[in-house]
């Protein structure tokens, strides 16, 4: 059985964040890790039937020869797509489809197609940066289950409706996933509908809201741990009622309105705007490059572990995050049988050698 790996030293971004925390004045940088007493929820073990369905989906994914596309993007799986197809990724789609094998395969392929055609991996920090200049989306701290906290602040909206607004959300979701610690695969979404002087109506248009919901539910299944929503004015409340029919019932159960956020997030990692004790001030010139660097370091570390582990579809996310020392390659290793030396196999020309030789590995 694989054992937990030794904790690696902090990266430059993590060390900078720690130094900033100790400095006087409000925090300007993202937090690099949860509190020491955070305990991610254990994943339930698969039943024999679920394991069988997972094995089937894994064999299907390994056999895919092409990702379909109607926009000229069809082609074999790329290395980055193989990297994305972890064991937990496949399980998320199985769970989202209530363990229906064919549906899970269909949805996985649809997401791979969408990721190519939408250009998820082509979105750059430079392209997205203008959307976040006011800090309308911030990843800051972790909840009590180790989930990264991602804040949406509609009152800080600084751009008019456009495709880049949706790209902004997709880009930030990908970065939040980069920051998920070991044994964590969901996020906490904290939304503050507090109005600003420049924005009195803080809800998006119904068309954009439906597009965002479609992306989240179809292409990021089982990624929302909980959503904590505060300061909902009557007009936004009416908007939420309009879009509720489009929200998956399982997602609706995760929505919490005007609750005490300190029930879910350690006070020291909860922003003061949500009644925590973490004083944070958004300065785009400081936060944005540090955030992008931290996400890049985490992503590259996982990618390198995936390459070192043999570049397998179905790799363990706990191995990629460094929580486990060995990945799926270790489980695939053939059983080692030591064949004892005997006199059998000696020839006239042999000395003490036997066939097979003592200590030979027999698969």
CSV table of C-alpha atoms in Angstrom, one decimal:
chain,number,residue,atom,x,y,z
A,1,UNK,CA,0.0,0.0,0.0
A,2,UNK,CA,1.3,3.5,-0.9
A,3,UNK,CA,2.5,5.6,1.9
A,4,UNK,CA,2.2,9.4,2.3
A,5,UNK,CA,5.1,11.3,0.9
A,6,UNK,CA,7.4,13.7,2.9
A,7,UNK,CA,6.1,17.2,2.9
A,8,UNK,CA,8.0,19.3,0.4
A,9,UNK,CA,9.5,22.7,1.4
A,10,UNK,CA,7.4,25.8,0.5
A,11,UNK,CA,7.8,27.3,-3.0
A,12,UNK,CA,9.0,30.9,-3.5
A,13,UNK,CA,5.3,32.0,-3.8
A,14,UNK,CA,4.4,30.2,-0.6
A,15,UNK,CA,7.3,31.7,1.3
A,16,UNK,CA,6.3,35.1,0.0
A,17,UNK,CA,2.8,34.6,1.2
A,18,UNK,CA,3.9,33.6,4.6
A,19,UNK,CA,6.1,36.6,4.9
A,20,UNK,CA,3.2,38.9,3.8
A,21,UNK,CA,1.0,37.4,6.5
A,22,UNK,CA,3.4,38.4,9.1
A,23,UNK,CA,3.9,41.9,7.7
A,24,UNK,CA,2.0,44.9,9.0
A,25,UNK,CA,-1.2,46.0,7.2
A,26,UNK,CA,-3.7,44.0,5.2
A,27,UNK,CA,-2.8,40.8,3.3
A,28,UNK,CA,-2.1,41.4,-0.4
A,29,UNK,CA,-1.2,37.9,-1.5
A,30,UNK,CA,-3.0,34.6,-1.9
A,31,UNK,CA,-2.7,32.1,1.0
A,32,UNK,CA,-0.7,29.1,0.0
A,33,UNK,CA,-2.1,26.4,2.4
A,34,UNK,CA,-5.0,25.6,4.7
A,35,UNK,CA,-4.7,25.9,8.5
A,36,UNK,CA,-2.8,23.1,10.2
A,37,UNK,CA,-5.9,21.7,11.8
A,38,UNK,CA,-7.8,21.3,8.5
A,39,UNK,CA,-8.9,17.8,7.8
A,40,UNK,CA,-10.2,17.0,4.2
A,41,UNK,CA,-13.1,14.6,4.1
A,42,UNK,CA,-12.1,11.0,3.3
A,43,UNK,CA,-13.3,9.6,0.0
A,44,UNK,CA,-15.6,6.7,0.4
A,45,UNK,CA,-14.3,3.3,-0.8
A,46,UNK,CA,-15.7,2.0,-4.0
A,47,UNK,CA,-18.1,-0.9,-3.9
A,48,UNK,CA,-17.3,-3.9,-6.1
A,49,UNK,CA,-19.9,-2.8,-8.6
A,50,UNK,CA,-18.6,0.8,-8.7
A,51,UNK,CA,-15.0,-0.5,-9.2
A,52,UNK,CA,-16.2,-2.6,-12.1
A,53,UNK,CA,-17.8,0.4,-13.7
A,54,UNK,CA,-14.7,2.5,-13.2
A,55,UNK,CA,-12.5,-0.2,-14.7
A,56,UNK,CA,-14.9,-0.3,-17.7
A,57,UNK,CA,-14.7,3.5,-18.2
A,58,UNK,CA,-10.9,3.5,-17.8
A,59,UNK,CA,-10.6,0.9,-20.5
A,60,UNK,CA,-12.8,2.9,-22.8
A,61,UNK,CA,-10.8,6.1,-22.2
A,62,UNK,CA,-7.5,4.2,-22.9
A,63,UNK,CA,-9.0,3.0,-26.2
A,64,UNK,CA,-10.1,6.4,-27.5
A,65,UNK,CA,-8.4,7.1,-30.8
A,66,UNK,CA,-9.9,10.6,-31.4
A,67,UNK,CA,-11.6,13.4,-29.6
A,68,UNK,CA,-14.6,14.4,-31.8
A,69,UNK,CA,-15.2,18.0,-33.0
A,70,UNK,CA,-17.3,19.8,-35.6
A,71,UNK,CA,-15.0,22.8,-35.5
A,72,UNK,CA,-11.9,21.3,-37.0
A,73,UNK,CA,-10.4,20.3,-33.6
A,74,UNK,CA,-10.8,16.6,-33.9
A,75,UNK,CA,-7.7,14.5,-33.2
A,76,UNK,CA,-6.0,12.0,-30.9
A,77,UNK,CA,-5.7,12.6,-27.2
A,78,UNK,CA,-3.0,15.1,-26.4
A,79,UNK,CA,-0.6,14.6,-23.4
A,80,UNK,CA,-2.4,17.4,-21.5
A,81,UNK,CA,-5.7,15.7,-22.0
A,82,UNK,CA,-4.3,12.4,-20.8
A,83,UNK,CA,-3.0,14.2,-17.8
A,84,UNK,CA,-6.5,15.7,-17.2
A,85,UNK,CA,-8.0,12.2,-17.3
A,86,UNK,CA,-7.1,11.1,-13.7
A,87,UNK,CA,-8.8,8.4,-11.8
A,88,UNK,CA,-10.8,10.9,-9.8
A,89,UNK,CA,-11.8,12.8,-12.9
A,90,UNK,CA,-13.4,9.6,-14.3
A,91,UNK,CA,-15.0,8.9,-11.0
A,92,UNK,CA,-16.5,12.4,-10.9
A,93,UNK,CA,-18.2,11.8,-14.2
A,94,UNK,CA,-19.5,8.4,-13.1
A,95,UNK,CA,-20.9,10.0,-9.9
A,96,UNK,CA,-22.5,12.8,-11.9
A,97,UNK,CA,-24.2,10.4,-14.1
A,98,UNK,CA,-25.3,8.2,-11.2
A,99,UNK,CA,-22.9,5.5,-12.3
A,100,UNK,CA,-24.3,5.1,-15.8
A,101,UNK,CA,-21.4,3.9,-17.8
A,102,UNK,CA,-22.4,5.0,-21.3
A,103,UNK,CA,-23.6,8.4,-20.1
A,104,UNK,CA,-20.3,9.0,-18.2
A,105,UNK,CA,-18.3,8.1,-21.3
A,106,UNK,CA,-20.5,10.4,-23.5
A,107,UNK,CA,-20.1,13.3,-21.1
A,108,UNK,CA,-16.4,12.9,-20.7
A,109,UNK,CA,-15.9,13.0,-24.5
A,110,UNK,CA,-18.2,16.0,-24.7
A,111,UNK,CA,-16.1,17.8,-22.1
A,112,UNK,CA,-12.9,17.0,-24.0
A,113,UNK,CA,-14.5,18.4,-27.1
A,114,UNK,CA,-15.6,21.5,-25.3
A,115,UNK,CA,-12.2,22.1,-23.7
A,116,UNK,CA,-10.6,22.0,-27.2
A,117,UNK,CA,-13.2,24.1,-29.0
A,118,UNK,CA,-13.5,26.6,-26.1
A,119,UNK,CA,-9.7,26.9,-25.9
A,120,UNK,CA,-9.5,26.3,-22.1
A,121,UNK,CA,-5.8,25.7,-22.2
A,122,UNK,CA,-5.2,28.6,-24.5
A,123,UNK,CA,-6.7,31.2,-22.0
A,124,UNK,CA,-3.8,33.3,-20.7
A,125,UNK,CA,-3.3,35.5,-17.6
A,126,UNK,CA,-2.6,38.4,-19.9
A,127,UNK,CA,-5.9,38.0,-21.7
A,128,UNK,CA,-7.9,37.6,-18.5
A,129,UNK,CA,-6.1,40.2,-16.4
A,130,UNK,CA,-8.3,43.3,-17.4
A,131,UNK,CA,-11.4,41.4,-16.1
A,132,UNK,CA,-9.9,41.0,-12.6
A,133,UNK,CA,-8.4,44.5,-12.1
A,134,UNK,CA,-10.9,45.3,-9.4
A,135,UNK,CA,-10.8,41.9,-7.7
A,136,UNK,CA,-14.2,40.8,-8.7
A,137,UNK,CA,-12.9,37.2,-8.4
A,138,UNK,CA,-10.4,36.3,-5.7
A,139,UNK,CA,-9.1,32.9,-4.5
A,140,UNK,CA,-8.2,33.4,-0.8
A,141,UNK,CA,-7.8,30.9,2.0
A,142,UNK,CA,-9.3,27.4,2.5
A,143,UNK,CA,-12.4,26.2,4.3
A,144,UNK,CA,-12.5,23.7,7.2
A,145,UNK,CA,-12.5,20.8,4.8
A,146,UNK,CA,-9.4,22.1,2.9
A,147,UNK,CA,-11.3,23.4,-0.1
A,148,UNK,CA,-9.9,26.6,-1.7
A,149,UNK,CA,-12.2,29.6,-1.1
A,150,UNK,CA,-13.1,31.4,-4.3
A,151,UNK,CA,-14.8,34.8,-3.8
A,152,UNK,CA,-17.2,36.3,-6.4
A,153,UNK,CA,-17.8,40.0,-5.9
A,154,UNK,CA,-20.4,41.2,-8.5
A,155,UNK,CA,-20.4,44.7,-7.0
A,156,UNK,CA,-16.8,45.1,-8.3
A,157,UNK,CA,-17.8,44.4,-11.9
A,158,UNK,CA,-15.6,46.6,-14.1
A,159,UNK,CA,-16.5,45.4,-17.7
A,160,UNK,CA,-19.5,45.1,-19.9
A,161,UNK,CA,-21.0,41.7,-20.8
A,162,UNK,CA,-18.8,39.9,-23.2
A,163,UNK,CA,-17.4,36.4,-24.0
A,164,UNK,CA,-14.3,37.3,-22.0
A,165,UNK,CA,-16.4,37.5,-18.8
A,166,UNK,CA,-17.3,33.9,-19.1
A,167,UNK,CA,-13.7,33.0,-20.1
A,168,UNK,CA,-12.7,34.8,-16.9
A,169,UNK,CA,-14.7,32.4,-14.8
A,170,UNK,CA,-13.4,29.4,-16.6
A,171,UNK,CA,-9.8,30.6,-16.3
A,172,UNK,CA,-10.3,31.2,-12.5
A,173,UNK,CA,-11.9,27.7,-12.0
A,174,UNK,CA,-8.9,26.1,-13.7
A,175,UNK,CA,-6.6,28.0,-11.3
A,176,UNK,CA,-8.6,27.1,-8.2
A,177,UNK,CA,-8.2,23.5,-9.3
A,178,UNK,CA,-4.5,24.0,-9.5
A,179,UNK,CA,-4.5,25.2,-5.8
A,180,UNK,CA,-6.5,22.3,-4.4
A,181,UNK,CA,-4.5,20.5,-1.7
A,182,UNK,CA,-4.0,16.8,-1.5
A,183,UNK,CA,-7.2,14.8,-0.9
A,184,UNK,CA,-9.4,17.7,-2.0
A,185,UNK,CA,-11.2,17.9,-5.3
A,186,UNK,CA,-13.9,20.5,-4.6
A,187,UNK,CA,-14.1,24.3,-3.9
A,188,UNK,CA,-16.0,26.6,-1.7
A,189,UNK,CA,-17.7,29.4,-3.6
A,190,UNK,CA,-18.4,32.6,-1.6
A,191,UNK,CA,-20.6,35.2,-3.3
A,192,UNK,CA,-21.2,38.7,-1.9
A,193,UNK,CA,-24.0,40.5,-3.7
A,194,UNK,CA,-23.2,43.7,-1.8
A,195,UNK,CA,-23.9,46.7,-4.0
A,196,UNK,CA,-21.3,49.3,-4.8
A,197,UNK,CA,-21.5,53.0,-5.8
A,198,UNK,CA,-20.9,52.0,-9.4
A,199,UNK,CA,-23.1,48.9,-9.4
A,200,UNK,CA,-26.6,48.7,-7.9
A,201,UNK,CA,-27.7,45.6,-9.8
A,202,UNK,CA,-25.2,42.9,-9.3
A,203,UNK,CA,-26.6,39.9,-11.1
A,204,UNK,CA,-25.6,38.9,-14.6
A,205,UNK,CA,-28.0,38.7,-17.5
A,206,UNK,CA,-30.2,35.6,-17.7
A,207,UNK,CA,-28.5,34.4,-20.9
A,208,UNK,CA,-25.0,34.6,-19.5
A,209,UNK,CA,-26.2,33.0,-16.2
A,210,UNK,CA,-27.5,30.0,-18.2
A,211,UNK,CA,-24.3,29.7,-20.2
A,212,UNK,CA,-22.2,29.7,-17.0
A,213,UNK,CA,-24.5,27.2,-15.3
A,214,UNK,CA,-24.3,24.9,-18.4
A,215,UNK,CA,-20.5,25.1,-18.3
A,216,UNK,CA,-20.3,24.4,-14.5
A,217,UNK,CA,-22.8,21.5,-14.5
A,218,UNK,CA,-21.7,19.8,-17.7
A,219,UNK,CA,-17.9,20.3,-17.7
A,220,UNK,CA,-17.0,20.8,-14.0
A,221,UNK,CA,-19.2,18.1,-12.4
A,222,UNK,CA,-18.7,17.3,-8.7
A,223,UNK,CA,-16.3,20.3,-8.3
A,224,UNK,CA,-18.6,22.5,-6.0
A,225,UNK,CA,-18.3,21.6,-2.4
A,226,UNK,CA,-20.6,24.4,-1.2
A,227,UNK,CA,-21.7,27.9,-2.2
A,228,UNK,CA,-22.1,30.5,0.5
A,229,UNK,CA,-24.1,33.6,-0.6
A,230,UNK,CA,-24.6,36.8,1.4
A,231,UNK,CA,-26.2,40.2,1.0
A,232,UNK,CA,-28.8,39.1,-1.5
A,233,UNK,CA,-31.1,42.1,-2.4
A,234,UNK,CA,-34.6,41.5,-3.4
A,235,UNK,CA,-34.0,42.1,-7.1
A,236,UNK,CA,-31.1,39.5,-7.1
A,237,UNK,CA,-33.3,37.2,-5.1
A,238,UNK,CA,-35.8,37.4,-7.9
A,239,UNK,CA,-33.1,36.7,-10.4
A,240,UNK,CA,-32.0,33.6,-8.5
A,241,UNK,CA,-35.6,32.3,-8.5
A,242,UNK,CA,-35.6,32.6,-12.3
A,243,UNK,CA,-32.5,30.5,-12.8
A,244,UNK,CA,-33.2,28.0,-10.0
A,245,UNK,CA,-35.0,25.6,-12.5
A,246,UNK,CA,-31.8,25.4,-14.5
A,247,UNK,CA,-29.7,24.4,-11.4
A,248,UNK,CA,-29.2,20.7,-10.8
A,249,UNK,CA,-31.0,19.5,-7.6
A,250,UNK,CA,-27.7,18.2,-6.2
A,251,UNK,CA,-26.2,21.6,-6.7
A,252,UNK,CA,-29.1,23.4,-5.1
A,253,UNK,CA,-28.6,21.5,-1.9
A,254,UNK,CA,-25.1,23.0,-1.7
A,255,UNK,CA,-26.3,26.6,-1.7
A,256,UNK,CA,-26.3,28.4,1.7
A,257,UNK,CA,-27.9,31.8,1.9
A,258,UNK,CA,-26.8,34.4,4.6
A,259,UNK,CA,-25.4,31.8,6.9
A,260,UNK,CA,-22.6,32.5,9.4
A,261,UNK,CA,-19.6,31.8,7.2
A,262,UNK,CA,-17.5,31.1,10.2
A,263,UNK,CA,-19.3,27.7,10.5
A,264,UNK,CA,-17.5,26.7,7.3
A,265,UNK,CA,-14.3,28.7,7.1
A,266,UNK,CA,-11.6,29.2,9.8
A,267,UNK,CA,-11.9,32.8,11.0
A,268,UNK,CA,-8.3,33.5,10.3
A,269,UNK,CA,-8.7,32.5,6.7
A,270,UNK,CA,-12.1,34.1,6.2
A,271,UNK,CA,-12.1,37.6,4.6
A,272,UNK,CA,-13.4,40.4,6.8
A,273,UNK,CA,-16.1,41.2,4.2
A,274,UNK,CA,-17.6,37.8,5.1
A,275,UNK,CA,-17.3,38.5,8.8
A,276,UNK,CA,-13.9,36.7,9.2
A,277,UNK,CA,-10.8,38.1,10.8
A,278,UNK,CA,-8.5,38.0,7.6
A,279,UNK,CA,-7.8,41.6,6.6
A,280,UNK,CA,-7.2,41.5,2.8
A,281,UNK,CA,-6.9,44.2,0.3
A,282,UNK,CA,-7.0,43.6,-3.4
A,283,UNK,CA,-4.1,45.2,-5.3
A,284,UNK,CA,-4.1,43.8,-8.8
A,285,UNK,CA,-0.4,44.7,-9.4
A,286,UNK,CA,0.6,42.6,-6.4
A,287,UNK,CA,-2.0,39.8,-6.1
A,288,UNK,CA,-2.4,38.9,-9.8
A,289,UNK,CA,1.3,38.0,-10.6
A,290,UNK,CA,1.7,36.2,-7.3
A,291,UNK,CA,-1.5,34.2,-7.8
A,292,UNK,CA,-0.6,33.2,-11.4
A,293,UNK,CA,2.9,32.2,-10.3
A,294,UNK,CA,1.6,30.1,-7.4
A,295,UNK,CA,-0.9,28.3,-9.7
A,296,UNK,CA,1.8,27.7,-12.3
A,297,UNK,CA,4.2,26.2,-9.8
A,298,UNK,CA,1.5,23.8,-8.5
A,299,UNK,CA,0.4,22.8,-12.0
A,300,UNK,CA,3.9,22.2,-13.2
A,301,UNK,CA,4.8,20.1,-10.1
A,302,UNK,CA,1.8,17.8,-10.7
A,303,UNK,CA,2.6,17.6,-14.4
A,304,UNK,CA,6.2,16.5,-13.7
A,305,UNK,CA,5.0,13.9,-11.2
A,306,UNK,CA,2.6,12.6,-13.9
A,307,UNK,CA,5.5,12.3,-16.4
A,308,UNK,CA,7.7,10.6,-13.8
A,309,UNK,CA,4.9,8.2,-13.0
A,310,UNK,CA,4.6,7.0,-16.6
A,311,UNK,CA,2.0,9.4,-18.1
A,312,UNK,CA,-0.9,7.1,-17.4
A,313,UNK,CA,-4.6,7.8,-18.0
A,314,UNK,CA,-6.3,7.2,-14.7
A,315,UNK,CA,-3.4,8.4,-12.5
A,316,UNK,CA,-4.1,9.1,-8.8
A,317,UNK,CA,-4.6,12.7,-7.9
A,318,UNK,CA,-3.2,12.0,-4.5
A,319,UNK,CA,0.0,10.9,-6.2
A,320,UNK,CA,0.1,14.0,-8.4
A,321,UNK,CA,-0.3,16.3,-5.3
A,322,UNK,CA,2.6,14.5,-3.5
A,323,UNK,CA,0.4,12.9,-0.9
A,324,UNK,CA,1.3,9.4,-2.1
A,325,UNK,CA,4.8,8.3,-3.1
A,326,UNK,CA,3.6,6.0,-5.8
A,327,UNK,CA,0.9,6.2,-8.5
A,328,UNK,CA,-0.9,3.6,-10.6
A,329,UNK,CA,2.3,2.3,-12.1
A,330,UNK,CA,3.2,0.7,-8.7
A,331,UNK,CA,-0.2,-1.1,-8.7
A,332,UNK,CA,0.5,-2.4,-12.2
A,333,UNK,CA,3.9,-3.9,-11.4
A,334,UNK,CA,4.0,-7.7,-11.9
A,335,UNK,CA,4.1,-9.9,-8.8
A,336,UNK,CA,7.7,-10.8,-8.0
A,337,UNK,CA,8.4,-14.5,-7.5
A,338,UNK,CA,11.8,-15.7,-6.3
A,339,UNK,CA,12.6,-19.0,-8.0
A,340,UNK,CA,14.8,-21.1,-5.8
A,341,UNK,CA,18.1,-22.6,-7.2
A,342,UNK,CA,18.0,-26.3,-7.9
A,343,UNK,CA,20.2,-28.7,-9.8
A,344,UNK,CA,17.7,-28.8,-12.6
A,345,UNK,CA,18.9,-27.1,-15.7
A,346,UNK,CA,22.6,-27.8,-15.2
A,347,UNK,CA,24.5,-28.8,-18.4
A,348,UNK,CA,27.9,-30.3,-18.9
A,349,UNK,CA,29.3,-26.8,-19.6
A,350,UNK,CA,27.7,-25.1,-16.6
A,351,UNK,CA,29.2,-24.6,-13.2
A,352,UNK,CA,26.9,-23.5,-10.4
A,353,UNK,CA,24.4,-21.7,-12.6
A,354,UNK,CA,20.9,-22.9,-12.9
A,355,UNK,CA,18.0,-22.2,-15.3
A,356,UNK,CA,16.3,-20.1,-14.2
A,357,UNK,CA,19.1,-18.7,-12.1
A,358,UNK,CA,18.6,-18.2,-8.4
A,359,UNK,CA,16.8,-14.9,-7.8
A,360,UNK,CA,15.4,-14.7,-11.3
A,361,UNK,CA,12.1,-12.6,-11.4
A,362,UNK,CA,9.2,-14.6,-12.8
A,363,UNK,CA,6.2,-12.5,-13.9
